[in-house]
Amino acid sequence: MAKQQFQTEVGQLLYLMTHSLYSNKEIFIRELVSNSSDAIDKLKYLTLTDESLKSLEWTPQISISFDKDDKSLTIVDNGIGMDETDLINNIGTIAKSGTKSFVEKLTGDAKKDSNLIGQFGVGFYSVFMVADYVDVITKKAGSEQAYKWSSDGRGEFEIKPVTKESQGTVIYIKLKDDEVEDFASKHRIETIIKKYSNHIAYPIFLNYKEEVENEETKEKTLESKKEQINAATALWTLPKSKVKPEEYNEFYKSISHDSSDPLLHVHTKAEGVNNYTTLFYVPQKAPFDMYRVDYQSGVKLYVKRVFITDDDKELLPTYLRFVRGIIDSEDLPLNVSREILQENRILANIKQSSVKKLLGEFKKLSEDKEKYEKFYKEFGRALKEGAYQDFTNKEAILELLRYKSTKVEGMTSFAEYKDRASTEQKAIYYIVGENEKILRSSPLLESYKKADIEVLILDDKEIDDIITPAFGAYQEWQFKDITSCEAPSTEQSEEEKKEIEEKYKSIVEKIKSNLGDAVKDVKVTNRLSDSPSCVVKDGNDPMASMAHMFRAMGQEMPESAPILEINPEHDIIKKLNGCADDSLIADISWLLLDNAKISEGIEIKDPIGFAKRLNSVMAKVF
Ligand code: ADP
Ligand code: MG
């Protein structure tokens, strides 16, 4: 069969694999062994669910051999194998979102990019870090024909029909000259397997030759030996006390495509109504695909140690999509079909308890401020989603959220906010925007500062704007957006208020008519102290909350016109009140509106008009 080109991205990836000095080459063994283990998992599942494969007789295993003279290393499994289409799709193109995304991130800077390999663990192709060429001889379970895929990793691969007795895959690696010493070695292979793949659930055998001396003739011959080199117990089945921290960490790496240690793990064994084991990990860094629609689920489902699926995004709620790990149920039937999993009660129960357990673990983590800050930087956004989506656990999730504030440095929780507040306060005040600096100098904060009320600074507008109003209340304290709620009450009496309104009535009318549709209303209030004006949203406008809802569903909606509030104590307003120059009043009306918007970080509609008016007003000063 003719040679075929690798998909361009694979080419790029391979170039990188072969040309960058990657310091941790040994991980290719972990990647290949993990593929073998996945392949056995898949076949095991089929032998339980697929009639035509039920009678297959096999003992799942992986074996490794090496030959120094031949400069080769071979990894064999009797898993599901691949047919021709599988070969092209799986190891000729980049089908997985993970690898795709990896390639998208490549910068062209070999040093940076080779660090990326570490972060992504790009699977099969890592073999080309050490290989001159690779043959993949494979036969898919249930099919007659076997194939050999070969490539030197330089842009092309070739597939030929071959004969092979039983199902499974042989990966024959012709080692580069300077890798032979390193990898065609019994000791080295053993060490690598113990380190990365000790708790792969299937036995891994190492074939090697040993010199033996005949006792009588003293003749030395080479004898073939076969030795199991891994523990082959699924790690999660062991009691916690029997698992060392390094073992937890290595197991995480073997299932997660991550080369860093996890931030934490939670290992739970439940007995009673439901019998199951879960082993969850939280990575140190958010998975690269966390905000992609086609993110990969990080949780694998097993039933009595038999792998069922790693492609079920319902095993945990979406907001916990950064969690990696294993769920192993004792109660589900072994031949459970992936389709019926969705409605399964047992699974729903496991999910519910797992969420509670994980949230509890995050709470514990929050006691260590420094560690929690790191965690929150990576996953805070996801938790906010949770507070929005997961009604049952809303209280627990709200406890985990942290925000910037006008009263403290760093981040604060709602509980701490409440503790600091005065006894009269009954709400949690916040302001949302894109830029912390602008938010902190917003004129809207003036009255809160004066009244000594803490305001939370929410500067992740994209998410905070939509999600925070949905929180409702935290321990009966309503959440209030200060851009749309009444200013805190001050000592002003009703009469005083009326009096001021009366005094400014005519100028307010003039400003209103100058601004027309650009404002919903103009009011004199005592919200401000230093600034002449500010804009607020109408908290009681049903159209505004509708628009908000649509925005939350991802629709573009125009912002409705704001209310302009002016400060009767400010010089500009005082002087404007007695002004007789109508064109000056018109210019200043617009300047008051645009100025207020700019100081609140809101884009102004007509910057050219703004500049013109400012110039015309400045000209009049002299
Ligand atoms: P991943 O394991 O994350 O899917 P890899 O690059 O390691 O990515 O492997 C790509 C694909 O090639 C696998 O998903 C699998 O379909 C196929 N594959 C690799 N090795 C084997 C194997 N030993 N047996 C069967 N299929 C394999
Ligand atoms: Mg893999």
XYZ file of C-alpha atoms and ligand atoms in Angstrom, residues 31 35-36 38-39 42 77 80-82 90-91 96 122-125 169 171 257, ligand 1:
47
model
C 2.122 6.207 27.439
C -2.632 2.541 25.682
C -2.251 -1.208 26.049
C -6.915 0.941 27.685
C -7.060 -1.538 24.798
C -12.053 -1.983 25.914
C -0.847 -6.504 24.451
C -8.864 -4.838 21.312
C -6.378 -4.074 18.532
C -6.984 -1.840 15.523
C -5.959 6.992 15.735
C -2.334 7.197 14.793
C -8.542 13.861 20.104
C 0.579 13.455 24.066
C 0.368 9.708 24.071
C 1.470 7.421 21.303
C 3.554 9.952 19.402
C -1.187 -5.013 19.284
C 4.550 -2.054 19.147
C -2.236 13.130 30.795
P -5.021 8.477 23.932
O -4.515 7.253 24.600
O -5.105 9.633 24.850
O -6.300 8.275 23.176
P -2.717 8.118 22.262
O -1.946 9.014 21.357
O -1.951 7.508 23.386
O -3.932 8.935 22.817
O -3.353 6.978 21.415
C -4.152 7.276 20.300
C -5.137 6.180 19.984
O -4.513 5.093 19.327
C -5.807 5.569 21.198
O -6.932 6.326 21.606
C -6.237 4.204 20.635
O -7.468 4.317 19.935
C -5.155 3.883 19.652
N -4.157 2.983 20.258
C -2.932 3.306 20.676
N -2.284 2.239 21.184
C -3.142 1.195 21.086
C -3.095 -0.191 21.448
N -2.014 -0.728 22.033
N -4.177 -0.955 21.179
C -5.275 -0.425 20.602
N -5.390 0.858 20.242
C -4.340 1.674 20.482
